[in-house]
mmCIF file of C-alpha atoms in Angstrom:
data_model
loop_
_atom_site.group_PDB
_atom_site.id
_atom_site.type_symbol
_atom_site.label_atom_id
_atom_site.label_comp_id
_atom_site.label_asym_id
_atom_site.label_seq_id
_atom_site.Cartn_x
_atom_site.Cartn_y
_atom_site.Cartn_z
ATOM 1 C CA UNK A 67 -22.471 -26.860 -16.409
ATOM 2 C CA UNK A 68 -23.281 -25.705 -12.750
ATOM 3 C CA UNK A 69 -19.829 -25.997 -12.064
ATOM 4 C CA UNK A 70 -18.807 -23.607 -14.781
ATOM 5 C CA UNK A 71 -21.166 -21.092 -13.944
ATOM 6 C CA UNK A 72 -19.983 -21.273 -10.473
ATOM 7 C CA UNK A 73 -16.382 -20.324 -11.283
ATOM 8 C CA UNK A 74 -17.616 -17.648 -13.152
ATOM 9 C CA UNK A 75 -19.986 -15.700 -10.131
ATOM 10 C CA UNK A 76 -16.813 -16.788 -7.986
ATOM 11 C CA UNK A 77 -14.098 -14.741 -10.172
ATOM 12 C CA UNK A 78 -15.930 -11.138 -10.351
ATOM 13 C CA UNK A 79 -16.353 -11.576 -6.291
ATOM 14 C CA UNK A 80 -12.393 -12.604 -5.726
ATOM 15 C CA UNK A 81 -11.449 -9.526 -8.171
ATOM 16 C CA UNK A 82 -14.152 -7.454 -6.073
ATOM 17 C CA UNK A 83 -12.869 -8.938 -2.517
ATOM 18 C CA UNK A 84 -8.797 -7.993 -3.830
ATOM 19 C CA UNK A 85 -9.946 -4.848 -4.958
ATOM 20 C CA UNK A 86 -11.453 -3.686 -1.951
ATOM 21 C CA UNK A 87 -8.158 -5.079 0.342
ATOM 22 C CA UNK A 88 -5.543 -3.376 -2.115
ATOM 23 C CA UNK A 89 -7.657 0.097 -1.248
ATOM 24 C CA UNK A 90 -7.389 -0.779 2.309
ATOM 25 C CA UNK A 91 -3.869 -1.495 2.179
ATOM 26 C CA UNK A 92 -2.775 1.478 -0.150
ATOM 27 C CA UNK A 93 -5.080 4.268 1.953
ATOM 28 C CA UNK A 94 -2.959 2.467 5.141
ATOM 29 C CA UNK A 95 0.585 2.440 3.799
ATOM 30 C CA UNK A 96 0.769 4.991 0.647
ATOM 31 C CA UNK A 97 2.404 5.002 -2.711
ATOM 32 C CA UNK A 98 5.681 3.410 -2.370
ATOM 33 C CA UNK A 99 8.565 5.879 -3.566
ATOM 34 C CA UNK A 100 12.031 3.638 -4.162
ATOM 35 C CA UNK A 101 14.266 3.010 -2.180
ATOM 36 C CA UNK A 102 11.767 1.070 0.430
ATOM 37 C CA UNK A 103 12.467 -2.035 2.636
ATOM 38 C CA UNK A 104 10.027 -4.361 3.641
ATOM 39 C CA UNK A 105 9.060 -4.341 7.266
ATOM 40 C CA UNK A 106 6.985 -6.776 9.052
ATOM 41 C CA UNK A 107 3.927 -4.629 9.149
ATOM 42 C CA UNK A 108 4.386 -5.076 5.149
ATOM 43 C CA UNK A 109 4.045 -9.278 4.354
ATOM 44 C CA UNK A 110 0.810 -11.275 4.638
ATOM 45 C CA UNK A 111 1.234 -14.745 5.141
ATOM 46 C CA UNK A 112 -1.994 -17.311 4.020
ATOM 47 C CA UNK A 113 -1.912 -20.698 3.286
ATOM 48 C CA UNK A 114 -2.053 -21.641 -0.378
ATOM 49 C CA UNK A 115 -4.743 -24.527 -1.558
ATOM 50 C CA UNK A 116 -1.895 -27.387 -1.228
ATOM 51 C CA UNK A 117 -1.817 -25.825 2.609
ATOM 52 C CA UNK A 118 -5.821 -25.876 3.145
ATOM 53 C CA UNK A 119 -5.369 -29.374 1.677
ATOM 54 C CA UNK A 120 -2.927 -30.447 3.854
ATOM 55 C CA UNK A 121 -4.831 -29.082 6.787
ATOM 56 C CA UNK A 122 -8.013 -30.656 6.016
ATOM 57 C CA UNK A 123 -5.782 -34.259 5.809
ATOM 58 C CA UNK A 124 -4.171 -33.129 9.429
ATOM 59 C CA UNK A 125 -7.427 -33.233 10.957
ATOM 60 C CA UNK A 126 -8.774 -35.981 9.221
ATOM 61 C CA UNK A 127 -5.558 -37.946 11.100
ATOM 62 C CA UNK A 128 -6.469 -36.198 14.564
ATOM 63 C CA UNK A 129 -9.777 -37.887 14.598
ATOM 64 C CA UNK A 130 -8.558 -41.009 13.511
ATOM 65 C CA UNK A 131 -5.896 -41.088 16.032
ATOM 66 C CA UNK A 132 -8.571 -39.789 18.561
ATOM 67 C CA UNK A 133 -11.388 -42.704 17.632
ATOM 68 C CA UNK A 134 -9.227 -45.735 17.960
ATOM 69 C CA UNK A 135 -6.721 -44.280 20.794
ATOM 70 C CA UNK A 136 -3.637 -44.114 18.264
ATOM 71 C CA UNK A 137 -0.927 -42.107 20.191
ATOM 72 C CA UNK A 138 1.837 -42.388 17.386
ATOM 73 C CA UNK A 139 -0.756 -41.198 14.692
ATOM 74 C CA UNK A 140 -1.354 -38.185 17.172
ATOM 75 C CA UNK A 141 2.290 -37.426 17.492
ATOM 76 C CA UNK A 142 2.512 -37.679 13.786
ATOM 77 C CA UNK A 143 -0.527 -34.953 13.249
ATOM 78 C CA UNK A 144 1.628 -32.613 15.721
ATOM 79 C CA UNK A 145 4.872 -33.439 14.103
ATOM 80 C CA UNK A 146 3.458 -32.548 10.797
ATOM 81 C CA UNK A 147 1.101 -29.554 12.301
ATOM 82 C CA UNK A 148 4.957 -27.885 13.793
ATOM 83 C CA UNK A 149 6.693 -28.309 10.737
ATOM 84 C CA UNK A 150 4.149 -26.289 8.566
ATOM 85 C CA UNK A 151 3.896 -23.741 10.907
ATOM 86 C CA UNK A 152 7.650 -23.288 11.109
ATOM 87 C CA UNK A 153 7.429 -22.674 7.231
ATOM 88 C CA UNK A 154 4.888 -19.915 7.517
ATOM 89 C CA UNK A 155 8.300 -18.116 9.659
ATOM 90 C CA UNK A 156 10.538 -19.271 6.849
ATOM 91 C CA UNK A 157 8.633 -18.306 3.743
ATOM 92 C CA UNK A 158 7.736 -14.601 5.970
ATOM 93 C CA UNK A 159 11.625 -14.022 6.255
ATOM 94 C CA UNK A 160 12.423 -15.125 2.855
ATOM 95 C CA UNK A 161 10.327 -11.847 2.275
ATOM 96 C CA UNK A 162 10.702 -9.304 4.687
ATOM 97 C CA UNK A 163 13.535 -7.101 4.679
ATOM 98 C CA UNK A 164 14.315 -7.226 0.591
ATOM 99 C CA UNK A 165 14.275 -3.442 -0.765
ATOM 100 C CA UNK A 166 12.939 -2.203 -4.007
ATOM 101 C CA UNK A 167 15.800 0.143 -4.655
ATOM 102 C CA UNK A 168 14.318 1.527 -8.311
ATOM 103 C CA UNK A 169 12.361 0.530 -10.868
ATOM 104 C CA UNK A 170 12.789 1.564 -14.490
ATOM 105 C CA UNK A 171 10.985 1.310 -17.836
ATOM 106 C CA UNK A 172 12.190 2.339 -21.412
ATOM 107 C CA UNK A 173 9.612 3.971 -24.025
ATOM 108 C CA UNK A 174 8.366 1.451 -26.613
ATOM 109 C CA UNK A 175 5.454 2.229 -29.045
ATOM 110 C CA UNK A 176 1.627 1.558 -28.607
ATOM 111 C CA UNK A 177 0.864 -2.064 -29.123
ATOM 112 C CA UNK A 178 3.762 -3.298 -27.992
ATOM 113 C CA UNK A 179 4.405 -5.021 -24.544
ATOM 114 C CA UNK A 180 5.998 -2.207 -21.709
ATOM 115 C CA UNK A 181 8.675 -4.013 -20.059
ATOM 116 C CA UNK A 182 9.260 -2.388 -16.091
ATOM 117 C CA UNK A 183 12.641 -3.634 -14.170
ATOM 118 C CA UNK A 184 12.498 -3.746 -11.020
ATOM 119 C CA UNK A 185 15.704 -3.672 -9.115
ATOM 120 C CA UNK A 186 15.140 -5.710 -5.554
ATOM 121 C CA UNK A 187 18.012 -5.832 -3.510
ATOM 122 C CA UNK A 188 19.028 -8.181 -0.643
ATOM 123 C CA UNK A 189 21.122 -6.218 2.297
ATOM 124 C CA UNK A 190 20.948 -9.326 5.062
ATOM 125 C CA UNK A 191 23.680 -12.615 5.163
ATOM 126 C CA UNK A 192 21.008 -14.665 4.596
ATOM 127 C CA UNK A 193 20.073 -16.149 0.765
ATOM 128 C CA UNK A 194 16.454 -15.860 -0.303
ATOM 129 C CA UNK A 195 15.265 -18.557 -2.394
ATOM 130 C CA UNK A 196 11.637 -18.612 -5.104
ATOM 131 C CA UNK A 197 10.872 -14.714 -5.076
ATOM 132 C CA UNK A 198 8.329 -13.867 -7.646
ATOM 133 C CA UNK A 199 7.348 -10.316 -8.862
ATOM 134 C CA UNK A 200 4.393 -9.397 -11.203
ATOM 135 C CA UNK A 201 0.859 -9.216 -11.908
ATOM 136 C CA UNK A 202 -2.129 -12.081 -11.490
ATOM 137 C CA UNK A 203 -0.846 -13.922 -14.633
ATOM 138 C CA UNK A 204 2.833 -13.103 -14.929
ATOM 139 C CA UNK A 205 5.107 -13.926 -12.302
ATOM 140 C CA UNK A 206 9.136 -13.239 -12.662
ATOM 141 C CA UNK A 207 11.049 -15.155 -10.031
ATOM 142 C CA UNK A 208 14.914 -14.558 -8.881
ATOM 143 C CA UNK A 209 16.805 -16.339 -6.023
ATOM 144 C CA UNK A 210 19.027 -13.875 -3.925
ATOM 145 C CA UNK A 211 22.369 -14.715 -2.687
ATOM 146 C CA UNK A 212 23.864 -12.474 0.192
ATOM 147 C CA UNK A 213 23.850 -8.684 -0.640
ATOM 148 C CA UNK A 214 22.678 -9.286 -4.332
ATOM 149 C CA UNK A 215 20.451 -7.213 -6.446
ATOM 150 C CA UNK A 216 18.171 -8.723 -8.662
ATOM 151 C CA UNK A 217 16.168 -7.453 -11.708
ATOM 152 C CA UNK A 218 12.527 -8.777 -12.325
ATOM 153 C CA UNK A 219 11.056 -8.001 -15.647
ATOM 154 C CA UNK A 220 7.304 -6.879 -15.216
ATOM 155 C CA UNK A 221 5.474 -6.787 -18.932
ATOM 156 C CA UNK A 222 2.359 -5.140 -19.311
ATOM 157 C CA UNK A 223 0.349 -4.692 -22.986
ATOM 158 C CA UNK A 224 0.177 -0.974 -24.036
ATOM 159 C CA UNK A 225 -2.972 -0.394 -25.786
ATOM 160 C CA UNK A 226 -3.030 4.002 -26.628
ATOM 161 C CA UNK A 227 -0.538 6.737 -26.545
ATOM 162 C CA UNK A 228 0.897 8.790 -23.274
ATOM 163 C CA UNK A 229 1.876 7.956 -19.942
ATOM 164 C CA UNK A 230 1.443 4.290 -18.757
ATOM 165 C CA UNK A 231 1.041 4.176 -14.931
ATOM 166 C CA UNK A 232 2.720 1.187 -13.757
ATOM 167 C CA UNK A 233 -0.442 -1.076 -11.640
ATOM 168 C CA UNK A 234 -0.242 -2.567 -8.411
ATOM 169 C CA UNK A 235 2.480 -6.036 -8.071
ATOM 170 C CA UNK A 236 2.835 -8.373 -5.712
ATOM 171 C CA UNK A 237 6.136 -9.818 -4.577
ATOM 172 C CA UNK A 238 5.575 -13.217 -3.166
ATOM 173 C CA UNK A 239 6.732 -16.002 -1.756
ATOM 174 C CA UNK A 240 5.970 -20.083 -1.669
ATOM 175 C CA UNK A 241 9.425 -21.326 -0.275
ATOM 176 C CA UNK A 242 9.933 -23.638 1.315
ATOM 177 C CA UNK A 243 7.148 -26.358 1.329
ATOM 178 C CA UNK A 244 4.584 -24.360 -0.812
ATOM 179 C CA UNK A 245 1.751 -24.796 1.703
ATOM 180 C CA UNK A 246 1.857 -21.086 2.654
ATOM 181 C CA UNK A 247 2.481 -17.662 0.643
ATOM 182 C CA UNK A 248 3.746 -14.763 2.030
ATOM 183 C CA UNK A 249 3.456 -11.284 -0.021
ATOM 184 C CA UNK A 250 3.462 -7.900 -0.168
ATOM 185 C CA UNK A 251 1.582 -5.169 -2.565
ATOM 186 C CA UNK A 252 3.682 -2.947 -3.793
ATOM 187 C CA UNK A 253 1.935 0.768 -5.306
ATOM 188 C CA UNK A 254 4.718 2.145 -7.172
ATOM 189 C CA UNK A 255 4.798 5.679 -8.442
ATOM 190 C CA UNK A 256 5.880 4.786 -11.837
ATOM 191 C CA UNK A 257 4.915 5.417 -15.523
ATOM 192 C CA UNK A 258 6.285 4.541 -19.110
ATOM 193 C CA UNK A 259 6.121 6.923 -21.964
ATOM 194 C CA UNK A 260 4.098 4.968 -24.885
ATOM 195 C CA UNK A 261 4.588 6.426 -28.584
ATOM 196 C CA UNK A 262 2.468 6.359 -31.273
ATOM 197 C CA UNK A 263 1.718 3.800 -33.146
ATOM 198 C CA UNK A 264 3.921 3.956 -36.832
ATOM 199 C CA UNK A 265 1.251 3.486 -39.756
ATOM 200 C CA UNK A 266 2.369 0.793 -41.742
ATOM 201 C CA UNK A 267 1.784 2.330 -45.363
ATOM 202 C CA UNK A 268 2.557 5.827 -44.114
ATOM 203 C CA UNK A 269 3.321 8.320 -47.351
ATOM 204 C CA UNK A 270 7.062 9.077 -48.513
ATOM 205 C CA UNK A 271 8.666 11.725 -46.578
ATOM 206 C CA UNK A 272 7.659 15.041 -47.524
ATOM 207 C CA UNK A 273 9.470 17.026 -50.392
ATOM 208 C CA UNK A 274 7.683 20.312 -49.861
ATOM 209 C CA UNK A 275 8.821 21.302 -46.418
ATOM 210 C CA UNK A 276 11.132 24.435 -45.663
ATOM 211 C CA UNK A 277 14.210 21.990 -44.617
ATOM 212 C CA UNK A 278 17.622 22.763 -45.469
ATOM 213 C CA UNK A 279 20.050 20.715 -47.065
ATOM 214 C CA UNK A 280 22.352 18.416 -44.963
ATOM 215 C CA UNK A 281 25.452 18.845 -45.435
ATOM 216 C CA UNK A 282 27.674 15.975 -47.331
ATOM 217 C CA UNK A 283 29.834 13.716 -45.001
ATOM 218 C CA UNK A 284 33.264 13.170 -46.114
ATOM 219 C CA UNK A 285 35.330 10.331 -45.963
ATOM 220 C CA UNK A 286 34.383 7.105 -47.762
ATOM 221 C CA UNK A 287 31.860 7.509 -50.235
ATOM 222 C CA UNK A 288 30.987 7.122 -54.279
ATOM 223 C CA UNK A 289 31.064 10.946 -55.050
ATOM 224 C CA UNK A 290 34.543 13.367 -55.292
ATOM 225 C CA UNK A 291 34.637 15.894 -53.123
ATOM 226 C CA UNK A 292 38.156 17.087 -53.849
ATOM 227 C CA UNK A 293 41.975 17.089 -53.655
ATOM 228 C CA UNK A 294 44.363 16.328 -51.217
ATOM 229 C CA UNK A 295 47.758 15.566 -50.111
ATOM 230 C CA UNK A 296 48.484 11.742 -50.271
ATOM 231 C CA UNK A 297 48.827 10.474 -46.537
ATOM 232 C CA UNK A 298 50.647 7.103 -45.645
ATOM 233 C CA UNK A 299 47.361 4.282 -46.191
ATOM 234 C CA UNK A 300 45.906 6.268 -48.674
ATOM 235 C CA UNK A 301 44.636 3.339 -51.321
ATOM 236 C CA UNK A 302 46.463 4.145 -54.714
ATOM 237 C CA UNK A 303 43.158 3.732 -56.301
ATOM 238 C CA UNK A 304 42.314 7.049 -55.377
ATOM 239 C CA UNK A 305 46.080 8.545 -56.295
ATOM 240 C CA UNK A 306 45.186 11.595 -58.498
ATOM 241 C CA UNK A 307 47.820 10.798 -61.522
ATOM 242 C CA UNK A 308 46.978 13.598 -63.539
ATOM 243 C CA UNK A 309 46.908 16.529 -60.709
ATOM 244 C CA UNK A 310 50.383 14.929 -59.025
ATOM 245 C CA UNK A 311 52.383 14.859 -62.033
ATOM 246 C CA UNK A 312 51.492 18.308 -62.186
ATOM 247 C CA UNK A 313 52.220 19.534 -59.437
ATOM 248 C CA UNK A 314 55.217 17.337 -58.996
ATOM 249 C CA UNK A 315 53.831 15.727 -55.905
ATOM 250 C CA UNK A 316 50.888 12.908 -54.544
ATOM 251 C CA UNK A 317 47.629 13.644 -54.230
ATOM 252 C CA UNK A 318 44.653 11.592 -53.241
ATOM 253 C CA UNK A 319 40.922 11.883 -53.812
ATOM 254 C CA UNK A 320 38.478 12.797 -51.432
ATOM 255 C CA UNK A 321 35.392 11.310 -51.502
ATOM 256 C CA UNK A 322 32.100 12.125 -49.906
ATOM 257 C CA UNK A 323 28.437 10.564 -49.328
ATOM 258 C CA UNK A 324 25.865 12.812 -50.612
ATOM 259 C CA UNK A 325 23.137 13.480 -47.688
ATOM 260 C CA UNK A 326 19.397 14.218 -48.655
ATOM 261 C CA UNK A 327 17.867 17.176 -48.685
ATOM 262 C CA UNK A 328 16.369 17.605 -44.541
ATOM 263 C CA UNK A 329 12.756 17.876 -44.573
ATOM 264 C CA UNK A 330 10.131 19.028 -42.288
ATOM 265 C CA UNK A 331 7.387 16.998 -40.716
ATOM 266 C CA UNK A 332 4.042 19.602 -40.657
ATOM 267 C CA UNK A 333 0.576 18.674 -39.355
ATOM 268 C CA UNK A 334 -0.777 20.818 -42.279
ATOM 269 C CA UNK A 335 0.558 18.212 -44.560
ATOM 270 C CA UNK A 336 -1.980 15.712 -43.469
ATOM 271 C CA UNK A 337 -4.888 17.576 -43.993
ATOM 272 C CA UNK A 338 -8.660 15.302 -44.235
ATOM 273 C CA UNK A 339 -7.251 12.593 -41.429
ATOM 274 C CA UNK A 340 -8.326 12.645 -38.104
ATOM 275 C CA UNK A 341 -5.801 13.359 -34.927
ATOM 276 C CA UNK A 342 -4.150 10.013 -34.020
ATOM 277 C CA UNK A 343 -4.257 8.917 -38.072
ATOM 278 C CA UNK A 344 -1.929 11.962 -38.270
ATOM 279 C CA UNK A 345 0.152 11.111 -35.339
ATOM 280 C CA UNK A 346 0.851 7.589 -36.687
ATOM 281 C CA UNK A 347 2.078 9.216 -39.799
ATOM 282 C CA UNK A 348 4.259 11.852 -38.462
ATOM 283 C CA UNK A 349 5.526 8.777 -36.038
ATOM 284 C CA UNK A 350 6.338 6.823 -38.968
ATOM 285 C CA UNK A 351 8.395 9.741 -40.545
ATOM 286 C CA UNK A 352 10.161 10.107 -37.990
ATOM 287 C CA UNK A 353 11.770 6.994 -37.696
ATOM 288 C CA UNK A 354 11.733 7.301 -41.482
ATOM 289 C CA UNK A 355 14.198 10.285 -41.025
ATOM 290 C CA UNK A 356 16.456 9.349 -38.004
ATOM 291 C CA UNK A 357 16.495 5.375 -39.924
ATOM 292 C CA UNK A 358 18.083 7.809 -42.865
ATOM 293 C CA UNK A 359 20.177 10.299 -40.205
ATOM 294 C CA UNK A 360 18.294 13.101 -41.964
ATOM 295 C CA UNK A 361 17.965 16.475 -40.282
ATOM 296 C CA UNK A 362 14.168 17.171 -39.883
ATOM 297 C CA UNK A 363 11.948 19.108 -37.819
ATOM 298 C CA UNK A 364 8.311 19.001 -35.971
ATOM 299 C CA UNK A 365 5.109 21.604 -36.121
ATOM 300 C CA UNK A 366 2.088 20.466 -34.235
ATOM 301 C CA UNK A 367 -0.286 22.782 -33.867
ATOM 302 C CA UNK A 368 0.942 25.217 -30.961
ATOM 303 C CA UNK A 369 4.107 23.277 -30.879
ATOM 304 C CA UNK A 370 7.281 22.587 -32.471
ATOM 305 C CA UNK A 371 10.934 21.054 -32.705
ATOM 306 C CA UNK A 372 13.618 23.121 -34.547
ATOM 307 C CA UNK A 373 15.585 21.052 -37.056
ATOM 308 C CA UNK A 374 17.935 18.472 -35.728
ATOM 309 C CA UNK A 375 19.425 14.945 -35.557
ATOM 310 C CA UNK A 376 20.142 12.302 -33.503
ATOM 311 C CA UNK A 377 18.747 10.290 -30.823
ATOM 312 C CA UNK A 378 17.985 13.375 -28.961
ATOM 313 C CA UNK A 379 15.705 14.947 -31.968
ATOM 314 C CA UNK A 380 14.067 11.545 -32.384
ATOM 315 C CA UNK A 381 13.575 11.089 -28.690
ATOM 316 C CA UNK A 382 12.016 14.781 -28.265
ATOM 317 C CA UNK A 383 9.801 14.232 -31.647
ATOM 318 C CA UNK A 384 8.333 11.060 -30.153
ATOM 319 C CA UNK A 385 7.546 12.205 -27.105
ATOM 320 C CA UNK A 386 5.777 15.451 -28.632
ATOM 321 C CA UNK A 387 3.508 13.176 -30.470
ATOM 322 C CA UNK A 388 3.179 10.612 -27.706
ATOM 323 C CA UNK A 389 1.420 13.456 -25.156
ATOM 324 C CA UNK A 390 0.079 15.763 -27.811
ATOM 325 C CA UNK A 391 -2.949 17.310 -26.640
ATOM 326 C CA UNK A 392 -2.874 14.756 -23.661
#
């Protein structure tokens, strides 16, 4: 029980104590804008808890060897002592130098998980081995052959509409014995554009709106559109009989898939529910439209979108709603 309640004071004062060292580091260095390389002044190095254990054993030998006059367990301790701190060089080059050349991040809807790439590269002859990217609980590791680029996939929960800044990572390092870390904070100036949620029972779209009607595609279809001259591949199903005996000469059917009426998406339509009810709604017609490659349009309040299609109109609708009034 006392040991429980001592983890628990311990974790708000770690949080606290890296809180207070990533302000020191970010008022000393800046936000990072991509491309930027790692320089020496950059990397930490520490020893991880398999390091302060392996310590604690080193000296435990030293005073053995020093009680009963054992020279080989002395030359053992320092034997042991060099090689781990040769690997607090190895595991600080395995870091330094790697450049964050961009990082991107494609708009997904609230409540889903943002997904950030991060594209490191690796400009030096040398391989890097165990890289990890990513917050306190998520780590994304890569290995780096000579001038490679690697992608690490940072996710982070979206919880409400707008702009999602992108929090403080840590690239790090436990290669190659794991008894020391090397890192680096990285502050990047970067931000994901969350939607609204859809609602889930979200009302048909609306009939009464001042859309126009989309025109009919031709081509394959269930509805006649009209006559024309039989080309070579034409299927002789659709040879017009009647019409070519007539006229002495082959012609084929044209068909033609009827398109629904295009609609408009109005606030006023969703009058009695609050702001981001609303939103979810229009969100969900949306996709309801551009699902059905309808022509639709937008009025918010203040703001509109004229009537279109496409990935551009449903990108442009989306992102109205996501920083509406925001």
């Amino acid at each position: 029980m006392a040991t429980a309640a001592t983890q628990a004071a311990r974790g708000p004062l770690k949080d606290s104590l890296v809180s207070w060292l990533k302000q020191r580091v970010l008022a000393r260095r800046g936000p990072m804008t991509p491309p930027f390389e790692l320089e020496y002044r950059h990397v930490f190095v520490l020893p991880t808890r398999f390091g302060w254990g392996f310590g604690l054993m080193l000296v435990f030998m030293a005073l053995g060897g020093l009680n009963f006059n054992n020279n080989m367990a002395l030359m053992l301790v320092f034997l042991l002592a060099t090689i781990a701190q040769l690997t607090t060089l190895i595991a600080y080059r395995n870091l330094s130098g790697l450049r964050i050349d961009s990082i991107h991040a494609e708009p997904v809807f609230s409540g889903e998980t943002a997904q950030f790439r991060v594209f490191v590269s690796n400009g030096d002859e040398r391989q890097r081995f165990a890289v990890q990217a990513g917050f306190k609980n998520a780590q994304d590791c890569r290995d780096f052959k000579t001038n490679s680029c690697e992608a690490f996939q940072l996710k982070h929960p979206t919880h409400k509409r707008g702009w999602l800044e992108l929090p403080s990572f840590r690239l790090e390092t436990r290669f190659p014995l794991g008894m020391f870390k090397a890192w680096s904070w990285i502050f990047p100036q970067t931000r994901c554009l969350v939607y609204p949620s859809p609602a889930k029972y979200a009302p048909p779209l609306p009939k009464t709106g001042h859309g126009e009607s989309g025109r009919p595609e031709k081509g394959d279809g269930d509805q006649v559109h009209g006559l024309r001259k039989y080309q070579p591949g034409d299927s002789m199903q659709r040879v017009a009989w009647r019409a070519s005996a007539r006229h002495e000469e082959l012609y084929s059917l044209e068909m033609e898939t009827a398109r629904e009426e295009a609609c408009e998406l109005d606030w006023d339509l969703l009058k009695g529910s609050d702001v981001e009810t609303r939103l979810s709604i229009l969100t969900a017609w949306v996709i309801a439209a551009d699902h059905k490659q309808l022509s639709y349009s937008l009025r918010l309040p203040d703001e509109s979108v004229p009537i279109g299609n496409g990935i551009g109109q449903r990108a442009r609708c989306l992102e109205l709603l996501a920083l509406y009034l925001l």
